[in-house]
PDB file of C-alpha atoms in Angstrom:
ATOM      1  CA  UNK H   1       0.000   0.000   0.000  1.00 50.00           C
ATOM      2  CA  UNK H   2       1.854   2.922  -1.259  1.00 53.00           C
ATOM      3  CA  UNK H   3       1.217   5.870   1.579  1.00 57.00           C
ATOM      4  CA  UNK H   4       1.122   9.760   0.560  1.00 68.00           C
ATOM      5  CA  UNK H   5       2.962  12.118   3.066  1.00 69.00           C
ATOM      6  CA  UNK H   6      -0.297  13.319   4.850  1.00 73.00           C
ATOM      7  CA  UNK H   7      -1.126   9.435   5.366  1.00 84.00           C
ATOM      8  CA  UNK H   8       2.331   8.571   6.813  1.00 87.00           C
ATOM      9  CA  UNK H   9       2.030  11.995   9.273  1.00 89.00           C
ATOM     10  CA  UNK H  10      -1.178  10.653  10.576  1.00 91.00           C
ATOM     11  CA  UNK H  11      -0.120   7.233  10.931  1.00 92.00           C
ATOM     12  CA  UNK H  12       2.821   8.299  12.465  1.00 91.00           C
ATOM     13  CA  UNK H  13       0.700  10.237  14.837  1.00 94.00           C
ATOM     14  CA  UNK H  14      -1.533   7.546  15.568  1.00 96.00           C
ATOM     15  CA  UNK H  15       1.603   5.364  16.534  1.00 92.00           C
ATOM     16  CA  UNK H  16       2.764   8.364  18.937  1.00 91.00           C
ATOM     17  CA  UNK H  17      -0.417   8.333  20.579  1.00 94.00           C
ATOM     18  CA  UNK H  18      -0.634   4.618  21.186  1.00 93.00           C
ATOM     19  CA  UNK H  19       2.512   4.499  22.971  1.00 88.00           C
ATOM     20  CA  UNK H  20       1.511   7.725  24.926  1.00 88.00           C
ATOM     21  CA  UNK H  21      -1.187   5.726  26.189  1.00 89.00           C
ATOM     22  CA  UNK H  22       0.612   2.535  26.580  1.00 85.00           C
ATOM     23  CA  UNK H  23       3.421   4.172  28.553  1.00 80.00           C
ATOM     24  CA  UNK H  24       0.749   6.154  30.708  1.00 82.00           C
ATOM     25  CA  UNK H  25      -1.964   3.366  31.084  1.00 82.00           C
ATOM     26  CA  UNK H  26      -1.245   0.163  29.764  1.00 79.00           C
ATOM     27  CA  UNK H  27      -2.184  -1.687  27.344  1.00 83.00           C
ATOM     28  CA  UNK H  28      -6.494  -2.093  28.237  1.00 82.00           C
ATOM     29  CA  UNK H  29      -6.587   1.884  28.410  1.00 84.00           C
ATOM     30  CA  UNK H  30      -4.672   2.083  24.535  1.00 90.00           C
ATOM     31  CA  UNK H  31      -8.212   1.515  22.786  1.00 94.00           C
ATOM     32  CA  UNK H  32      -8.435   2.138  19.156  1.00 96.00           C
ATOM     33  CA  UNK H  33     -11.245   4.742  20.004  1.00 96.00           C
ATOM     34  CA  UNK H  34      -8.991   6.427  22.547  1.00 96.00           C
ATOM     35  CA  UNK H  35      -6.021   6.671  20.069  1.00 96.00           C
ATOM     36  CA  UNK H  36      -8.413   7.907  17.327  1.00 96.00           C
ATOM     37  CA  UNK H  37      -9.593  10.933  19.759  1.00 96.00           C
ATOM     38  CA  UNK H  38      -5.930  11.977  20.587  1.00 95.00           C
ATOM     39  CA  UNK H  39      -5.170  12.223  16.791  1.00 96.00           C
ATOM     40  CA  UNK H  40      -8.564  13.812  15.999  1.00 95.00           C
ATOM     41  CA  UNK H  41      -8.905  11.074  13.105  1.00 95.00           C
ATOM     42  CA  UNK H  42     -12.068   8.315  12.866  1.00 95.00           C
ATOM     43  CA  UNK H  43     -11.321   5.271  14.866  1.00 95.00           C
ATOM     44  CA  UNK H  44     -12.013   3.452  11.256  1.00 95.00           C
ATOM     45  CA  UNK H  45      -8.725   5.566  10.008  1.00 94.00           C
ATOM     46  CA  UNK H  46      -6.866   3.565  12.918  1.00 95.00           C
ATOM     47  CA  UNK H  47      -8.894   0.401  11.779  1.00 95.00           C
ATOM     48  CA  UNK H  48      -7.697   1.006   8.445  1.00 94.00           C
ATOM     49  CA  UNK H  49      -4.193   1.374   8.691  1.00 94.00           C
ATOM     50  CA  UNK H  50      -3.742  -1.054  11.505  1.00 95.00           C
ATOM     51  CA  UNK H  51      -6.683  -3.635  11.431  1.00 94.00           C
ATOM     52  CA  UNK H  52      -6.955  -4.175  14.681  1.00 93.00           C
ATOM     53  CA  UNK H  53      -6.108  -3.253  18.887  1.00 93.00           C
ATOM     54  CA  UNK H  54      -3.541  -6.235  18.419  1.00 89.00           C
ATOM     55  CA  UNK H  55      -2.586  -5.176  14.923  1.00 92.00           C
ATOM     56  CA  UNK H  56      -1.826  -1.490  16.378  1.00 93.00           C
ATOM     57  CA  UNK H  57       0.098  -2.497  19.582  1.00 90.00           C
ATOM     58  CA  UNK H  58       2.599  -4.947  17.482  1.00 87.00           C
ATOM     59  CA  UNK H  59       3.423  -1.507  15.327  1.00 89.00           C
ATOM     60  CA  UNK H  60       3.321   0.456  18.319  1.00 87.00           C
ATOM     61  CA  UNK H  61       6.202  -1.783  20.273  1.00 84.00           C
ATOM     62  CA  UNK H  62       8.168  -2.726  16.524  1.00 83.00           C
ATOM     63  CA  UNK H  63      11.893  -2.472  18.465  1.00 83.00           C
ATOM     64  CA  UNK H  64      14.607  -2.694  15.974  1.00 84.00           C
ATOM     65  CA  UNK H  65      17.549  -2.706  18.844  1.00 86.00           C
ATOM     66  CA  UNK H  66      19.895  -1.191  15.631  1.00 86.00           C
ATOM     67  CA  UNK H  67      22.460  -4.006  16.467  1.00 87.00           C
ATOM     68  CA  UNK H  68      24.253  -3.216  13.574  1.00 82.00           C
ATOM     69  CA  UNK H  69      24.991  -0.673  14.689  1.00 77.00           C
ATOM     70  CA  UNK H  70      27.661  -2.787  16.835  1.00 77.00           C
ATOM     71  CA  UNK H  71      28.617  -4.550  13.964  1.00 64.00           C
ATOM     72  CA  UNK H  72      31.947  -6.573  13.656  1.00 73.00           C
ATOM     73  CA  UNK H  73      33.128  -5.523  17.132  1.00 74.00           C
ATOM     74  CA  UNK H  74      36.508  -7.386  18.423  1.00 83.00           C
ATOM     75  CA  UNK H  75      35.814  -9.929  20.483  1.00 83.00           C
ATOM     76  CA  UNK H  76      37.932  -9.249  23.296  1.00 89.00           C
ATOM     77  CA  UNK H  77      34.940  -6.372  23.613  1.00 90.00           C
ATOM     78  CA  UNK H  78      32.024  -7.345  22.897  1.00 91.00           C
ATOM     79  CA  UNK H  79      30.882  -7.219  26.772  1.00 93.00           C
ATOM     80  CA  UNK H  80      31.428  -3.696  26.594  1.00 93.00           C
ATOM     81  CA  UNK H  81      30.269  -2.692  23.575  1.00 91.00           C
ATOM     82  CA  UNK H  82      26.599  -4.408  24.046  1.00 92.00           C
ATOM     83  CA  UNK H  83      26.613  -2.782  27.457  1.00 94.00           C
ATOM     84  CA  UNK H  84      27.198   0.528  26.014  1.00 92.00           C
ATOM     85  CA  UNK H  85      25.131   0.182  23.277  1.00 89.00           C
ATOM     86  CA  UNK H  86      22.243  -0.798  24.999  1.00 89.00           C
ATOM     87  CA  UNK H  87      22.525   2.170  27.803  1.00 91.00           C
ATOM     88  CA  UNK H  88      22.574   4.514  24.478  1.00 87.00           C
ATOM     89  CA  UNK H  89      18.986   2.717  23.167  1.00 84.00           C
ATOM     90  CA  UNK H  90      17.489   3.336  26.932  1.00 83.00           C
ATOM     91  CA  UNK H  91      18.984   6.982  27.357  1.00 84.00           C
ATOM     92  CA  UNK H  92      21.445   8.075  25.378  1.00 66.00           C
ATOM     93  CA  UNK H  93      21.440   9.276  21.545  1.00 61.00           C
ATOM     94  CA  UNK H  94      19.730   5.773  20.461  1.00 55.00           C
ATOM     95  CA  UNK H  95      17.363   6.151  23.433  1.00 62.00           C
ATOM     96  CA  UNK H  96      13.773   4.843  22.226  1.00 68.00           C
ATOM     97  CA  UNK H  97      10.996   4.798  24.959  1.00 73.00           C
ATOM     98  CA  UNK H  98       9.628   1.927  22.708  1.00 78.00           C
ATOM     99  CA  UNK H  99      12.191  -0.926  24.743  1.00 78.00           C
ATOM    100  CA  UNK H 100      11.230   0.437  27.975  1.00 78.00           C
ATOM    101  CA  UNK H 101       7.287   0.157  27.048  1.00 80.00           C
ATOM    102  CA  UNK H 102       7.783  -3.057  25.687  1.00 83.00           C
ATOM    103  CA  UNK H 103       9.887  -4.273  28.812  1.00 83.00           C
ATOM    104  CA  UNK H 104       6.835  -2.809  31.227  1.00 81.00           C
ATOM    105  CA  UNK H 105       4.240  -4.463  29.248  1.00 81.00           C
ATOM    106  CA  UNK H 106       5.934  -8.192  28.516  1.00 83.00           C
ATOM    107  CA  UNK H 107       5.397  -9.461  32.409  1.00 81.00           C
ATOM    108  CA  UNK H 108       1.738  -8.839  32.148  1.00 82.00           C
ATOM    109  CA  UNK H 109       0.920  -9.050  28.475  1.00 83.00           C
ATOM    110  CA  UNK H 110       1.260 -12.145  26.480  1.00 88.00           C
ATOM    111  CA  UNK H 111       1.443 -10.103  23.077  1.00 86.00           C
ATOM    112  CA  UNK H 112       4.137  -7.931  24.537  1.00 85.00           C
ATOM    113  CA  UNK H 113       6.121 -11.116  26.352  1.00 88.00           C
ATOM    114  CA  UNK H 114       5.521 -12.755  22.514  1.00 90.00           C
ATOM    115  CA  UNK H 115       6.794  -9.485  20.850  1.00 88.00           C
ATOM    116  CA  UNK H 116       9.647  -9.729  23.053  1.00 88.00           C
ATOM    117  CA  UNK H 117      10.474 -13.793  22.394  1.00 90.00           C
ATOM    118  CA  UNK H 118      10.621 -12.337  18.397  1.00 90.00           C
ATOM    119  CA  UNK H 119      12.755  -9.693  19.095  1.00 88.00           C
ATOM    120  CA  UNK H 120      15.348 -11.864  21.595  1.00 89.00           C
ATOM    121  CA  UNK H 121      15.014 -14.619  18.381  1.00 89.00           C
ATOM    122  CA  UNK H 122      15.393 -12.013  15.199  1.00 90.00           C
ATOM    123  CA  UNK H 123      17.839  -9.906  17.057  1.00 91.00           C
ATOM    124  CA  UNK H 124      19.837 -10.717  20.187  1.00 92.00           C
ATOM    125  CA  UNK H 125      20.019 -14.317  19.455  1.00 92.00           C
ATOM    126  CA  UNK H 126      20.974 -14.002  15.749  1.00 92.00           C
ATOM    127  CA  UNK H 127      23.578 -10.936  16.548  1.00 92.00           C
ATOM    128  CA  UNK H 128      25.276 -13.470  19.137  1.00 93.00           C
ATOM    129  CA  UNK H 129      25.733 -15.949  16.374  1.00 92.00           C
ATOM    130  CA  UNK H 130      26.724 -13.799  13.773  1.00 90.00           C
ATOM    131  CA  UNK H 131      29.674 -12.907  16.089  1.00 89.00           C
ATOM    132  CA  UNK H 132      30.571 -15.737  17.955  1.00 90.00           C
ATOM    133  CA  UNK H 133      29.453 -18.799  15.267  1.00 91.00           C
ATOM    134  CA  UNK H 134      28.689 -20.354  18.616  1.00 92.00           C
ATOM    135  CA  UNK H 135      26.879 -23.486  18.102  1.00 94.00           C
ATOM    136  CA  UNK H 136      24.661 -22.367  21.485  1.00 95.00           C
ATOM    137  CA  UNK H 137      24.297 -18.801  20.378  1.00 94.00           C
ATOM    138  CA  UNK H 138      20.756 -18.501  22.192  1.00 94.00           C
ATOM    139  CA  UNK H 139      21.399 -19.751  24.678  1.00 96.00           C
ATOM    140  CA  UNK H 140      24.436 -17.659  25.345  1.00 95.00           C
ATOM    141  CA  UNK H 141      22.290 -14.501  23.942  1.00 94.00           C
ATOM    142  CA  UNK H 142      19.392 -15.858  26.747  1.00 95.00           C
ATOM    143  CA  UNK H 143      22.165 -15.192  29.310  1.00 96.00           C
ATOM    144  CA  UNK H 144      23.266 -12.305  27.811  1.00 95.00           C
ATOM    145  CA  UNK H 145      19.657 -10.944  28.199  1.00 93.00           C
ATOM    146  CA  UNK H 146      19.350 -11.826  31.594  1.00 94.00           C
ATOM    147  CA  UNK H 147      21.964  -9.127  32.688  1.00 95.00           C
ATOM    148  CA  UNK H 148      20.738  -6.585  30.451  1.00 93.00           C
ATOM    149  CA  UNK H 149      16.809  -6.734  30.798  1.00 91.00           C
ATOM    150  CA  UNK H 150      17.358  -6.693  34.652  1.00 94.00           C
ATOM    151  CA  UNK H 151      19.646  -3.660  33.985  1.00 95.00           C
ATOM    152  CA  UNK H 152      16.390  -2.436  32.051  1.00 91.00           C
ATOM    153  CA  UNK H 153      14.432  -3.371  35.279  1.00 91.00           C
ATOM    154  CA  UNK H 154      15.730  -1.829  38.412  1.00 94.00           C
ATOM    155  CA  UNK H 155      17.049   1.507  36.116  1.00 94.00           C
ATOM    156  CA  UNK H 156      14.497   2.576  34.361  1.00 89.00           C
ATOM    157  CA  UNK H 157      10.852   0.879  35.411  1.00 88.00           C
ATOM    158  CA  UNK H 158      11.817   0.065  39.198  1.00 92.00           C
ATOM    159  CA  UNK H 159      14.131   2.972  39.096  1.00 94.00           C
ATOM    160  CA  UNK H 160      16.407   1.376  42.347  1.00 96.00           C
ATOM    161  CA  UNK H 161      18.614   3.946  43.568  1.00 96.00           C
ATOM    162  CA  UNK H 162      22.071   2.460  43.383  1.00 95.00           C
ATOM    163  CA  UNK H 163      21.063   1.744  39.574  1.00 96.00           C
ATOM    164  CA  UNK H 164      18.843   4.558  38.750  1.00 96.00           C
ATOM    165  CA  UNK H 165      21.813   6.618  39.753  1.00 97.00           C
ATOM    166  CA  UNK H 166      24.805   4.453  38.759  1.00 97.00           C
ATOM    167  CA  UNK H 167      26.936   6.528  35.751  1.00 97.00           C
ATOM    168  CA  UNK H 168      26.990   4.832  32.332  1.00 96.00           C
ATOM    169  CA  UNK H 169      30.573   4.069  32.189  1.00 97.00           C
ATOM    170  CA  UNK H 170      29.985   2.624  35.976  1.00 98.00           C
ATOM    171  CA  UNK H 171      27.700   0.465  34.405  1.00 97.00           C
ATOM    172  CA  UNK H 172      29.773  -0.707  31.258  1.00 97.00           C
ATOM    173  CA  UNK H 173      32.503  -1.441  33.393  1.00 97.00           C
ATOM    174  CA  UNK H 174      31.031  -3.690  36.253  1.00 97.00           C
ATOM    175  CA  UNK H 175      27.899  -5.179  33.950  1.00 97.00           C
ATOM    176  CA  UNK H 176      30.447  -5.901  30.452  1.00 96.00           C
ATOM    177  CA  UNK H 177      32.759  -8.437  32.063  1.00 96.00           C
ATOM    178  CA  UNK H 178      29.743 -10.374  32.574  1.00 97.00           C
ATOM    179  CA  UNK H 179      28.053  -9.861  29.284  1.00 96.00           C
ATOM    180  CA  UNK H 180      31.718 -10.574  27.507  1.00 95.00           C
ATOM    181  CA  UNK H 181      31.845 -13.958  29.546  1.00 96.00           C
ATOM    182  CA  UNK H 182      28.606 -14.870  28.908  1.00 95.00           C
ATOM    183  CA  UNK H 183      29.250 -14.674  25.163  1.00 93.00           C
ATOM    184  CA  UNK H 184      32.755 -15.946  24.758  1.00 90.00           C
ATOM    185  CA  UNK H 185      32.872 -18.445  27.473  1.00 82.00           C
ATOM    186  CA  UNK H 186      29.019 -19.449  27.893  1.00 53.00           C
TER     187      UNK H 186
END
């Protein structure tokens, strides 16, 4: 479906607005009728473009975690460099409130915690094989995501002091030892 400019502003709008209400309310409260009044469009315009509550929400929470953006790191590294990069998707000049959203909503969602298995299988996984050509790449990138989802968790949704607080490099130093032996040495 080829869009025109005005259609890809208001679907870009309508995609704001969902995660608005997503991040503010959840997912119940992100309604298609509620979306619809916050971008002053039909809810059939929604319907249209998206098809449905559950077609919306997987465009609203469609995380590309720009891993190649880390591509062909050294190995001796790659601890560090995930660390870092991931910090920069949270908060930094990557930063994209979609993760965090999608993080919030997985534990009581199952089309968020689903959304999330795809991304950890298209992404994470897949980037730790392409780097390692480690015959147990997911499993390795399952530990890897331990460490950095409940990095995710107690800094940005629990917001725990110590990590809340912590400085970036702080964090890339104590946190990337782990992730480096988790990949290298798994």
């Amino acid at each position: 479906m080829a869009f025109t400019e005005r259609s890809a502003a208001t679907r870009s709008s309508i995609l704001a607005a969902a995660r608005k209400l997503l991040i503010e309310r959840g997912y119940e409260a992100m309604t298609i009728r509620a979306v619809a009044s916050m971008v002053g469009v039909d809810p059939s315009m929604v319907m249209h473009y998206y098809g449905s509550k559950a077609g919306l929400f997987r465009a609203a929470v469609d995380v590309d975690l720009k891993l190649a953006a880390v591509a062909d790191p050294p190995a001796e590294r790659l601890g560090e460099l995930l660390v870092r990069h991931f910090l920069a998707r949270w908060e930094g000049d990557l930063s994209d409130d979609v993760l965090i959203l999608l993080l919030r909503s997985a534990s009581t969602n199952p089309m968020a915690a689903e959304r999330m298995r795809e991304v950890f299988e298209t992404q994470i996984a897949a980037f730790i094989g392409r780097v390692t050509g480690a015959a147990d790449a997911a499993y390795r990138a399952g530990l890897v995501s331990t460490q950095l989802l409940g990095l995710a968790l107690t800094r940005y949704i629990l917001r725990l002091p110590p990590m809340a607080e912590a400085e970036v490099d702080d964090l890339v130093r104590d946190i990337g030892p782990v992730i480096q032996r988790y990949i290298t040495n798994a």
